[in-house]
XYZ file of C-alpha atoms in Angstrom:
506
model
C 9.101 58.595 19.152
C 7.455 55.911 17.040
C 4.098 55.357 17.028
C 2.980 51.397 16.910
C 0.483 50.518 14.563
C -2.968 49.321 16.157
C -3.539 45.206 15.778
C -6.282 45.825 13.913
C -4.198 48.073 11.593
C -1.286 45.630 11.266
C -3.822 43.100 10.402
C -6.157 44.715 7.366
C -2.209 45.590 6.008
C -1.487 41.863 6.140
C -5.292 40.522 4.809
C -3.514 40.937 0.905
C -0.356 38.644 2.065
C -0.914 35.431 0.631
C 0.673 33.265 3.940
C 2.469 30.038 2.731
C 3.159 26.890 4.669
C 5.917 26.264 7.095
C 8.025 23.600 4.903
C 9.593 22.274 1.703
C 10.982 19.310 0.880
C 14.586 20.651 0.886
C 16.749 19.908 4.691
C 18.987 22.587 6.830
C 22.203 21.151 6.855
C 22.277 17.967 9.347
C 25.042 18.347 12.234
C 24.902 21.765 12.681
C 25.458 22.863 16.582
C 22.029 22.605 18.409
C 21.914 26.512 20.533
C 21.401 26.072 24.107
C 18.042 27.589 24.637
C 17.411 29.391 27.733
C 15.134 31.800 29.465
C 12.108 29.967 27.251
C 9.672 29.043 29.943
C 9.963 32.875 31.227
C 9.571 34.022 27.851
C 6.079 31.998 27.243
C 4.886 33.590 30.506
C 6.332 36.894 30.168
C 4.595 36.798 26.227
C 1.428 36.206 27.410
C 0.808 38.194 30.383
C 1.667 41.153 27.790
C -0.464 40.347 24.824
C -3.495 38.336 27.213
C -2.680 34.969 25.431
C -2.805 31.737 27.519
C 0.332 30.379 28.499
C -0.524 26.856 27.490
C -1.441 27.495 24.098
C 1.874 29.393 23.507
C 3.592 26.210 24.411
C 1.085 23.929 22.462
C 1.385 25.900 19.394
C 5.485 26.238 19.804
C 5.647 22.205 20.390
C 3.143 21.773 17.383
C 5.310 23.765 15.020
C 8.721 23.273 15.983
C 8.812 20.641 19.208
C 9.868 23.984 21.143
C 12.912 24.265 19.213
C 14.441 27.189 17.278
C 16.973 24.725 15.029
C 20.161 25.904 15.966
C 19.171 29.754 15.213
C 18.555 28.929 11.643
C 15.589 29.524 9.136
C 13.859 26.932 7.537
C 13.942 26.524 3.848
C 10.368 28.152 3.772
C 12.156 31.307 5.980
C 10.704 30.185 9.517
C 13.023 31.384 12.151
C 12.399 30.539 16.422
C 10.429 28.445 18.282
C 7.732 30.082 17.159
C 8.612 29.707 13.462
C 7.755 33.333 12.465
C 8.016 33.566 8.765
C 9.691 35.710 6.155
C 9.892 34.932 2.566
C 8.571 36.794 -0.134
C 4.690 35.298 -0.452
C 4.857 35.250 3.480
C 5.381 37.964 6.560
C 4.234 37.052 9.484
C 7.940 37.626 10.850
C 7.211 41.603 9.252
C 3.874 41.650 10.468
C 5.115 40.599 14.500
C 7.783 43.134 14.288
C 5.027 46.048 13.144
C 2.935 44.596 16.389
C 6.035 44.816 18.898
C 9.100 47.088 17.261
C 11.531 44.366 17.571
C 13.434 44.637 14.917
C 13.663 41.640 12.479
C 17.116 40.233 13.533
C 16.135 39.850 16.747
C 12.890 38.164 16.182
C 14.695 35.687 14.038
C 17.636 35.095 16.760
C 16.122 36.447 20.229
C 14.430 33.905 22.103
C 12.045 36.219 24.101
C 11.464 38.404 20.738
C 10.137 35.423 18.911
C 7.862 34.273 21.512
C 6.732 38.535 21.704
C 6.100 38.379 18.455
C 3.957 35.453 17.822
C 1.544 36.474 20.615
C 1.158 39.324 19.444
C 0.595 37.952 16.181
C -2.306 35.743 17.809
C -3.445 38.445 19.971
C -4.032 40.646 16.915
C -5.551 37.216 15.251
C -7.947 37.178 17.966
C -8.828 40.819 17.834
C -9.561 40.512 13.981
C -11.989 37.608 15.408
C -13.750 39.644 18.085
C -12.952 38.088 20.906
C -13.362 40.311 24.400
C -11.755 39.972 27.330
C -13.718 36.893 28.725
C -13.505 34.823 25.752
C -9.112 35.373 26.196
C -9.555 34.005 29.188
C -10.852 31.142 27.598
C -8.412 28.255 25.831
C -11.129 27.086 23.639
C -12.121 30.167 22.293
C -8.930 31.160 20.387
C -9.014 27.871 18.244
C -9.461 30.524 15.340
C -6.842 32.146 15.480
C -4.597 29.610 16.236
C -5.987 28.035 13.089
C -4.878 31.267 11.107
C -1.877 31.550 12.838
C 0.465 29.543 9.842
C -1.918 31.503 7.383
C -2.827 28.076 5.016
C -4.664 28.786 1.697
C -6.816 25.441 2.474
C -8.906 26.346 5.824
C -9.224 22.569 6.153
C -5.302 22.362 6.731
C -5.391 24.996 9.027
C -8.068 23.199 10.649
C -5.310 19.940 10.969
C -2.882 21.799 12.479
C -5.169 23.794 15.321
C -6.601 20.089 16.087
C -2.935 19.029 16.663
C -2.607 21.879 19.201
C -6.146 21.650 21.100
C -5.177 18.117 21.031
C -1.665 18.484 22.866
C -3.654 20.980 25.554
C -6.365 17.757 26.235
C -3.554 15.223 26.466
C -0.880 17.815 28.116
C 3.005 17.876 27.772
C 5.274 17.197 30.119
C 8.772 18.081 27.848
C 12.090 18.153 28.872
C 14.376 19.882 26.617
C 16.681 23.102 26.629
C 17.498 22.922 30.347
C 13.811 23.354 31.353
C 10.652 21.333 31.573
C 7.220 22.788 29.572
C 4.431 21.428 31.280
C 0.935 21.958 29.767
C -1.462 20.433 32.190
C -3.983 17.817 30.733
C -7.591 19.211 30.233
C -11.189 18.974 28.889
C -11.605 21.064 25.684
C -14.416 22.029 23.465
C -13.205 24.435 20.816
C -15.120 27.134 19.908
C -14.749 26.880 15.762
C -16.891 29.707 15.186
C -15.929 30.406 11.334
C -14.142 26.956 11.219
C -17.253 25.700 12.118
C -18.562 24.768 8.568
C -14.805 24.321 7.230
C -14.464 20.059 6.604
C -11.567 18.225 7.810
C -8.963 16.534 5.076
C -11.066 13.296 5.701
C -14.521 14.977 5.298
C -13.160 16.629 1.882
C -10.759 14.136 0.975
C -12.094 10.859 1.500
C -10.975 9.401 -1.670
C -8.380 6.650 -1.919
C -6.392 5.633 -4.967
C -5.666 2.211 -5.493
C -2.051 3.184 -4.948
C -1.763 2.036 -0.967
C -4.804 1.526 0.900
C -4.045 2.974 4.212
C -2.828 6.575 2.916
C -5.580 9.591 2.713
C -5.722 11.042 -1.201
C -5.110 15.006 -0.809
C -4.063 16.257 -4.164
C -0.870 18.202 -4.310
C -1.297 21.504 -6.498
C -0.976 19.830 -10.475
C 1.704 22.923 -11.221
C 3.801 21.318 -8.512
C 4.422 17.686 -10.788
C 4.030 15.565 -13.732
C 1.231 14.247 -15.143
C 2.885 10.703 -16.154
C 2.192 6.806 -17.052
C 4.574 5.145 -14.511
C 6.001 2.624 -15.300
C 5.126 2.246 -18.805
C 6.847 5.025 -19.827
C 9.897 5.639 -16.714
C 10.955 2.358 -14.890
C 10.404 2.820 -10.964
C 13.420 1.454 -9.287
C 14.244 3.941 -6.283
C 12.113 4.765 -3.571
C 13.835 8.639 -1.965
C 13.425 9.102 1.654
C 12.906 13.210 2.826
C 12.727 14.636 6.185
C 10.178 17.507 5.739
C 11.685 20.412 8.050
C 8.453 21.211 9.603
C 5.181 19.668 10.620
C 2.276 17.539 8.571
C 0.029 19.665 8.452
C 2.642 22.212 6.330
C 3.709 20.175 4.413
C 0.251 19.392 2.739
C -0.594 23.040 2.247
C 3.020 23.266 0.911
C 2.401 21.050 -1.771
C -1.299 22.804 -2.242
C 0.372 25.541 -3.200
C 0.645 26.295 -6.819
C 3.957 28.518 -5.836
C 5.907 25.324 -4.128
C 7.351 23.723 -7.390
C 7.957 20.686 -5.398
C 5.752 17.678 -3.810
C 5.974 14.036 -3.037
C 4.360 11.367 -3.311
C 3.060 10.388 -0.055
C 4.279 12.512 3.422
C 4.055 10.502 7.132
C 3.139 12.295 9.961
C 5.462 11.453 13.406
C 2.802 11.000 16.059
C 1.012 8.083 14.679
C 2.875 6.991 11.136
C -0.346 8.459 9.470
C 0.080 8.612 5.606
C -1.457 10.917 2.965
C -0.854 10.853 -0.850
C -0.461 13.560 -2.314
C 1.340 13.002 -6.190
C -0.342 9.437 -7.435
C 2.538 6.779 -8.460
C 2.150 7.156 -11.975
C 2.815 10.376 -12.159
C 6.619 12.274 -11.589
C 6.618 14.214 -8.245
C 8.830 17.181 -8.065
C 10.978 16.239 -5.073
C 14.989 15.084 -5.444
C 15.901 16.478 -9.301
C 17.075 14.481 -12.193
C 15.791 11.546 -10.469
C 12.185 12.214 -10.538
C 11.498 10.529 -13.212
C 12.438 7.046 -11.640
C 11.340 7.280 -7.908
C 8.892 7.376 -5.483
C 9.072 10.212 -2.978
C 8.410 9.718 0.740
C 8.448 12.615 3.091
C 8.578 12.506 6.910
C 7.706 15.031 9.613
C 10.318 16.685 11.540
C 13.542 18.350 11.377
C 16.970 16.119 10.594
C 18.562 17.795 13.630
C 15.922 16.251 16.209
C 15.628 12.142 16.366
C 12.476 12.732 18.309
C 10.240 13.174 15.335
C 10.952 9.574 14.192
C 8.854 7.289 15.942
C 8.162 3.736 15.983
C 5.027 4.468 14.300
C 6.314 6.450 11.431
C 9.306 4.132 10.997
C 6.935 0.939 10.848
C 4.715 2.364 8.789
C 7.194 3.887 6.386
C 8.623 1.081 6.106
C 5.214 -1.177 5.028
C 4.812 1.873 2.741
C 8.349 1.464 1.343
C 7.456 -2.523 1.294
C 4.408 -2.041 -0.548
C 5.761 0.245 -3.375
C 9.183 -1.762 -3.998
C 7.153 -5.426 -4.329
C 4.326 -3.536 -6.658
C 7.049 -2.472 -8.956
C 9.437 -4.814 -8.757
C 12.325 -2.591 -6.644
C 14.932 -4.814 -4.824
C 14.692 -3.704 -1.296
C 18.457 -2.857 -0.507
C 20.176 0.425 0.502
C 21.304 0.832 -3.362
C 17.365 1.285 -4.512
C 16.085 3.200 -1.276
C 18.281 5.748 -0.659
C 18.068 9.367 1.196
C 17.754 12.217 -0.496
C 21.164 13.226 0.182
C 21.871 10.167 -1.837
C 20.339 10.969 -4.716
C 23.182 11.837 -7.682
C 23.730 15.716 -7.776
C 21.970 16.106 -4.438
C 22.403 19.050 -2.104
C 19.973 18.252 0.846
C 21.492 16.427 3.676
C 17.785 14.652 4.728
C 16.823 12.903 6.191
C 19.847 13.356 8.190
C 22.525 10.834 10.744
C 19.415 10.953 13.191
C 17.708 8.382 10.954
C 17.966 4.906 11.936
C 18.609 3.344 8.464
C 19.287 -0.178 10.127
C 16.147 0.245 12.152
C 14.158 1.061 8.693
C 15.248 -1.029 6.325
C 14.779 -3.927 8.853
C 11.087 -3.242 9.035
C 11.344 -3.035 5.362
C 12.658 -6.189 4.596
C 10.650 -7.861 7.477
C 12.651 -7.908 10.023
C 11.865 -6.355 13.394
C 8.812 -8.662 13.266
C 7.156 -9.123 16.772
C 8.693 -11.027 19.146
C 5.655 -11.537 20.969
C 1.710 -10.134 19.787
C -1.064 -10.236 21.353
C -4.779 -9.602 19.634
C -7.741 -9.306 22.794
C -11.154 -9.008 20.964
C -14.170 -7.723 22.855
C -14.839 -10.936 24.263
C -13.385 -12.418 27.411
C -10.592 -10.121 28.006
C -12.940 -7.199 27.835
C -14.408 -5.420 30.365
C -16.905 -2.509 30.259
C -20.597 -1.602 31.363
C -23.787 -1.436 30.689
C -23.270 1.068 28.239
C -21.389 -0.208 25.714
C -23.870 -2.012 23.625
C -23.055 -5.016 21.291
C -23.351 -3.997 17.635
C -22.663 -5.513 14.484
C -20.861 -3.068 11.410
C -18.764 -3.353 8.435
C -15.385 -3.500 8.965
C -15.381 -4.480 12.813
C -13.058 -6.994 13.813
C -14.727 -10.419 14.264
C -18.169 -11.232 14.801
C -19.086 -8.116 16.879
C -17.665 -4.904 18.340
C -19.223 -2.669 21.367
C -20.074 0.940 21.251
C -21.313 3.979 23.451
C -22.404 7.662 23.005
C -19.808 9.818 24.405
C -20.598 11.749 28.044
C -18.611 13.782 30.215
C -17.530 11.192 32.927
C -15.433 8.141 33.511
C -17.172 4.831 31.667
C -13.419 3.031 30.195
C -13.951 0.039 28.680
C -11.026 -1.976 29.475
C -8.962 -4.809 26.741
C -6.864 -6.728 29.286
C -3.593 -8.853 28.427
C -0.760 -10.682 30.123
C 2.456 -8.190 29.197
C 5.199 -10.852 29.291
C 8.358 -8.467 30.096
C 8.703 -4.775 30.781
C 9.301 -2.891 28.068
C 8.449 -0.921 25.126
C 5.543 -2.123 22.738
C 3.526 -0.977 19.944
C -0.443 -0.537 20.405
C -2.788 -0.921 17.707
C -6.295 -0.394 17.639
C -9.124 -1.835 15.247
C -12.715 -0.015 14.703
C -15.263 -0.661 12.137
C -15.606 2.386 9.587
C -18.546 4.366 9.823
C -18.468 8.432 8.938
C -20.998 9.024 12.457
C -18.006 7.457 14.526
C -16.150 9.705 17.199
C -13.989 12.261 15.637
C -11.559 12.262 19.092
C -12.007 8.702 20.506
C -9.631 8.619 23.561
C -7.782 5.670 24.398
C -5.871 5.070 27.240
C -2.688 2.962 27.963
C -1.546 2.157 31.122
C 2.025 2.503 31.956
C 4.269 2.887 34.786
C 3.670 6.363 35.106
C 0.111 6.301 34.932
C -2.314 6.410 31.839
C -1.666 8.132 28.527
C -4.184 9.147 26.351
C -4.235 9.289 22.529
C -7.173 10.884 20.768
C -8.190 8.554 17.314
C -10.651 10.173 14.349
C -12.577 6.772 14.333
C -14.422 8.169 11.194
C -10.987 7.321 8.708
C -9.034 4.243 8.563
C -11.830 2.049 9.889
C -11.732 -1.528 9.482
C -7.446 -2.153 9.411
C -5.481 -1.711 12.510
C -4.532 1.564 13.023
C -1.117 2.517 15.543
C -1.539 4.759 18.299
C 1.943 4.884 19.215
C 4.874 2.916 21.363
C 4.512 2.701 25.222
C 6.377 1.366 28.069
C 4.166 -1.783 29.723
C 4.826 -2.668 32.933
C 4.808 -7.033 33.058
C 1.720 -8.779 34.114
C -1.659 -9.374 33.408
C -3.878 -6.276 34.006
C -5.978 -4.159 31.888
C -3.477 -2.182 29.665
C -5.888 -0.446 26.835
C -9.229 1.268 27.232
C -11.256 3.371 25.103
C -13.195 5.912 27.214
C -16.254 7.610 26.561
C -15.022 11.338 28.028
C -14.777 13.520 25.189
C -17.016 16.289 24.223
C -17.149 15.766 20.456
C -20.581 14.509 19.058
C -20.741 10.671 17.706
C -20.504 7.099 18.617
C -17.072 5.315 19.889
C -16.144 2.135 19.168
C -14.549 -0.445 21.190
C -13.700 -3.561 19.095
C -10.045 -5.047 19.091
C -6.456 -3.733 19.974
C -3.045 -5.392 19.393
C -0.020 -5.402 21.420
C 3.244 -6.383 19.669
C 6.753 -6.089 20.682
């Protein structure tokens, strides 16, 4: 009989791994067959009665990393296999180190549905053992934010810190997903993370709060300099293409991708799905690494998501993209046409197949060229289509929209304050919100929209982007005149929230 290793034991083995991120800048091949997926929702709950990880964290980490989907039974390019995305290449293991936790064998973590899931709690469990947490703090979502922050194993702690704030924040808003045959439901709840040695580690905007005079509106993280080109764009290589990638994983690994000095790739800027959010990572004059011999000449965009799922590109990552796109091809002169902004797989001598037939090129290059512009917009100030309490005091800060803008301390109760508008049809719209910048502003502002089917809630760090309207996403509106976006003051993370302006546009 075989004797399993302890956690603990698995775990000091694995402290000399060096983990790397989740994603490169290379595509699986688009069209494959998506594998019905089955038997997933009893897997999540068979995983963590076994291994005393919550359900609902399973789920938010699996719809984090993947969208709860295993890709057709194939590995990333950085080895990631399941809906778990357990990893095997050869400067990562976590798909060795889950099969020394359960004895499944390594096939069948990469291609077993129920093995995968195994393996990454026990992976988490043994994270949270190596943290010290008992019995009573398992019981507790908010205290495993540690080792859900190790889980992807990112050199830079304040990546991993991005991508466990992308899964705390899918347990406060919930998930109601249909996919596979079954429905994952993570019910909506109050959270409060317990960091403990994340506690001192800065987010990317408290490190990285440097912009380049590049494009306003992106966040500067520096990609790795032994993954490009230090160059003198244009003056000595013409820019005249702009290359569109799909990332095949999430954001947050694709930053620590390109952080790593063993990635020989990077791009120039990367957009995250959720909100269109933008960070530069390779500045313009210099060559990123990222679709071969025509690096020299291009700017390199990458995307969020995986070519073989259309739900990763959103409204807000297609619009702003596409200002992106705008931006870069009228600085350098770039004729905005399908022959000078092409897709990876266009590039000559290419053998990536991103971003993939899910991408709506028609869609895109409409937005680029200025079409798609709102049919109707609306802009309600915090004046007379405002409504809120006593608590929201008027204030005056750089940035704010207008004259004024209102704030409050956050508290543990309902105090919305409430922009109103008259929705003239029923159907899907894109919300923007303006704040004034200040670094003591509300790391997770939550706004609300109302829709048919009740209010959603999008959490905004109103420390960045300050003082430019900022997307929170594309809802369904109901016709009428009602209130349709608040900004609440229920959260339990320190600082002041701002209610100033929001935009509806269609």
């Amino acid at each position: 009989m075989t004797t399993q290793p302890s956690r603990r034991a698995v775990l000091a083995l694995g402290a000399a791994i060096v983990v790397t991120p989740v994603v490169t800048t290379a595509a699986n091949a688009a069209g494959s067959p998506v594998r019905t997926v089955t038997r997933l929702s009893a897997a999540f709950a068979a995983a963590a009665r076994k291994h005393g990880v919550p359900r609902d964290l399973l789920v938010a980490l699996s719809y984090t990393v993947t969208r709860i989907d295993d890709h057709a039974g194939k590995p990333s390019q950085a080895g990631g296999y399941g809906v778990m995305h357990l990893i095997s290449n050869p400067s990562t293991d976590t798909l060795g180190t889950a099969a020394a936790l359960t004895g499944h064998g390594l096939d069948a973590l990469k291609t077993d549905i129920a093995a995968n899931v195994d393996g990454a709690a026990a992976l988490l469990r043994s994270l949270a053992d190596d943290a010290g947490l008992g019995a009573a703090d398992r019981r507790r979502v908010d205290a495993w934010y540690e080792p859900v922050a190790r889980y992807s194993g990112y050199a830079d702690p304040s990546v991993a810190r991005l991508e466990a704030d992308t899964v705390y924040e899918t347990l406060e808003r919930g998930l109601a997903l249909q996919a596979h045959g079954e429905t994952y439901t993570v019910a909506a709840r109050a959270v409060a993370p317990d960091y403990r040695s994340f506690a001192t580690v800065p987010t990317l905007d408290q490190r990285f709060s440097v912009k380049t005079d590049d494009y306003g509106p992106a966040r500067w993280v520096a990609a790795n300099s032994g993954n490009y080109r230090v160059a003198n764009r244009p003056s000595d290589y013409a820019i005249d293409r702009v290359v569109i990638h799909t990332v095949q994983g999430s954001y947050a690994g694709c930053i620590s991708w390109f952080q790593n000095p063993s990635a020989n790739v990077s791009a120039h800027y990367v957009v995250r799905s959720s909100d269109g959010e933008i960070t530069q990572m390779v500045r313009n004059k210099d060559v990123a690494w990222h679709v071969g011999n025509t690096n020299n000449r291009s700017i390199g965009i990458e995307h969020e998501g995986w070519v073989n799922d259309p739900a990763w590109y959103t409204e807000a990552m297609y619009r702003s993209s596409a200002a992106l796109t705008r931006h870069v091809c009228d600085r350098y002169g770039i004729p905005r046409t399908r022959t000078n902004i092409i897709a990876h797989s266009e590039a000559p001598g290419a053998t990536h197949t991103d971003p993939g037939p899910n991408w709506d090129w028609n869609r895109y290059m409409g937005y680029v060229n200025g079409g798609g512009t709102p049919g109707w917009s609306v802009i309600v100030d915090n004046g007379g289509a405002f409504t809120a309490s006593a608590n929201w005091v008027t204030a005056s800060a750089p940035g704010q929209y207008g004259s004024n803008h209102r704030h409050a301390q956050p508290v543990l109760s309902s105090d919305v304050a409430w922009f109103s508008a008259n929705i003239p049809s029923a159907a899907n719209y894109l919300v923007e919100v303006w704040y004034p910048q200040d670094p003591a502003n509300n790391s997770r502002t939550p706004y609300l929209v109302a829709t048919p089917n009740g209010n959603q809630t999008v959490y905004i760090d109103q420390r960045s982007n300050g003082g430019r309207w900022v997307s929170i996403g594309t809802f369904a509106l109901a016709a009428g005149s009602r209130p349709v976006v608040g900004v609440s003051r229920w959260t339990s993370t320190a600082g002041s929230i701002e209610a100033d302006a929001v935009r509806i546009s269609r």
